[in-house]
Every structure is written in C-alpha cells, then in structure tokens.
Short mmCIF file of C-alpha atoms in Angstrom, two decimals:
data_model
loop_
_atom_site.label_atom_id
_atom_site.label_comp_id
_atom_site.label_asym_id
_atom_site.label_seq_id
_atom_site.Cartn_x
_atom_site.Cartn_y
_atom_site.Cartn_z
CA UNK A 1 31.46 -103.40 -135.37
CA UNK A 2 35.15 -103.67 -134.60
CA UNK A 3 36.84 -102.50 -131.25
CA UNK A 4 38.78 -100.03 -132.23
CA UNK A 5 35.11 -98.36 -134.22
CA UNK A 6 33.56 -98.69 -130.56
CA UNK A 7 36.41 -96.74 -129.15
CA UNK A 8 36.54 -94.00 -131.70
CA UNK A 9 32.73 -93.71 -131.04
CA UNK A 10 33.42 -93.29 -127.37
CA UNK A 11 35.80 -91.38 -127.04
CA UNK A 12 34.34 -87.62 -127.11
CA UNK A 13 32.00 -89.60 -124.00
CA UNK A 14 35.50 -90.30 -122.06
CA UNK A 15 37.22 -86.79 -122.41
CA UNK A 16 33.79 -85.71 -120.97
CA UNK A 17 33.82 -87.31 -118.00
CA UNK A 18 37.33 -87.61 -117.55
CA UNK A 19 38.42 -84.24 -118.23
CA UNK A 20 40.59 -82.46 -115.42
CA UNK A 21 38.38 -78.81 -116.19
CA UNK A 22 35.08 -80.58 -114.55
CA UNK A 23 36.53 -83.63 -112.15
CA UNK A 24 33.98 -86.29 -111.16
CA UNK A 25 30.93 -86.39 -110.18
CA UNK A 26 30.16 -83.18 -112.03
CA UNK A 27 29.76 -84.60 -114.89
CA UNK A 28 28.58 -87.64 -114.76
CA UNK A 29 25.48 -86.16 -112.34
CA UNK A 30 24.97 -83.52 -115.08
CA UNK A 31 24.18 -86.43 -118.06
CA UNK A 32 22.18 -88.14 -115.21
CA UNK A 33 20.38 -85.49 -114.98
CA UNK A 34 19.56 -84.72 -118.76
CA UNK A 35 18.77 -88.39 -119.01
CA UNK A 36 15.76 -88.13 -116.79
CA UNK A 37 17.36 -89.35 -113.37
CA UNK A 38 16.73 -87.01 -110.89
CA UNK A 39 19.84 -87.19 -109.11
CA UNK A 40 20.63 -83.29 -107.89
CA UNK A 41 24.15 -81.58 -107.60
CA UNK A 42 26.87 -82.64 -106.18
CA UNK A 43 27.99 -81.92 -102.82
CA UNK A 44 30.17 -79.60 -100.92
CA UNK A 45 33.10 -79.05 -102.05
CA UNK A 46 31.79 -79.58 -105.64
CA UNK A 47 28.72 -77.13 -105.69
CA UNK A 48 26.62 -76.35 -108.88
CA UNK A 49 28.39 -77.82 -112.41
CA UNK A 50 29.39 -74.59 -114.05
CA UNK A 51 27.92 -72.65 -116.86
CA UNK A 52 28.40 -74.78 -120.07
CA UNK A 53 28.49 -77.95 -118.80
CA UNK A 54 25.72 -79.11 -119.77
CA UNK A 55 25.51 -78.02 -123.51
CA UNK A 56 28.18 -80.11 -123.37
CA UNK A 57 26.73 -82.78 -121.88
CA UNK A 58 23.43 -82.64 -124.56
CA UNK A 59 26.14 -82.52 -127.35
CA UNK A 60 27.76 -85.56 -126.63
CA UNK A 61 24.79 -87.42 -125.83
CA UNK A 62 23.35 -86.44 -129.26
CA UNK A 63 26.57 -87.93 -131.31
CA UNK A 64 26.56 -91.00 -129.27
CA UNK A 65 22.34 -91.23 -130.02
CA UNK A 66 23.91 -90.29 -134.02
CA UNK A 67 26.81 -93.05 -134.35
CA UNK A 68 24.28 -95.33 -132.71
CA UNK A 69 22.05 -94.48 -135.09
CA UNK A 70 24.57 -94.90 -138.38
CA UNK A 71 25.99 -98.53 -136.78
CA UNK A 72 22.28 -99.80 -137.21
#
C-alpha cells in the first residue's frame, strides 16, 4: 500500500484528534477509553468531553477497523 493510500486512510483519524472544536487530550482519552483502557477524563480545565464526542470517536474507529479490513 502506497503512502499517499495510508494518508488518505488516516486522515478522518487526524482531523479527530487535531481538531480546534475538542483540543487535546479530549480526544485522544475518549478513543482510549472506547478501546478498553481505562484511562478517565481529563483534568481541570478540560472537564467531561462533550456530548457527541464519542459517536465520533466509535465512527472513526469503525472506518479505520473497515479500510483495514479492505487493504487485507
């Protein structure tokens, strides 16, 4: 698989952890967290990830899991 393939694959993954709506750790806790590692909220000033965040989180996870799936 080519680079540039990779990239396209990845990038829905890097808008959602680099997006300026939900800055770090927020999100990056959240797919922790849906991927079995118990590793809370984030701290004061950061608080609870808001309402959405992850449904997003589960949707990007599944179309990684899919292109994974279609590169094998």
């Amino acid at each position: 698989v080519g680079a540039r393939r990779v990239n396209a694959r990845l990038l829905e993954s890097f808008a959602y952890e680099t997006g300026d709506d939900n800055p770090n750790p927020l999100p990056s806790k959240v797919m922790m967290n849906l991927l079995g590692l118990n590793v809370g909220e984030a701290r004061l000033p950061m608080g609870p990830p808001p309402a959405g965040l992850a449904e997003r989180a589960q949707k990007v996870l599944d179309n990684l899991r899919a292109a994974r799936s279609a590169a094998h």
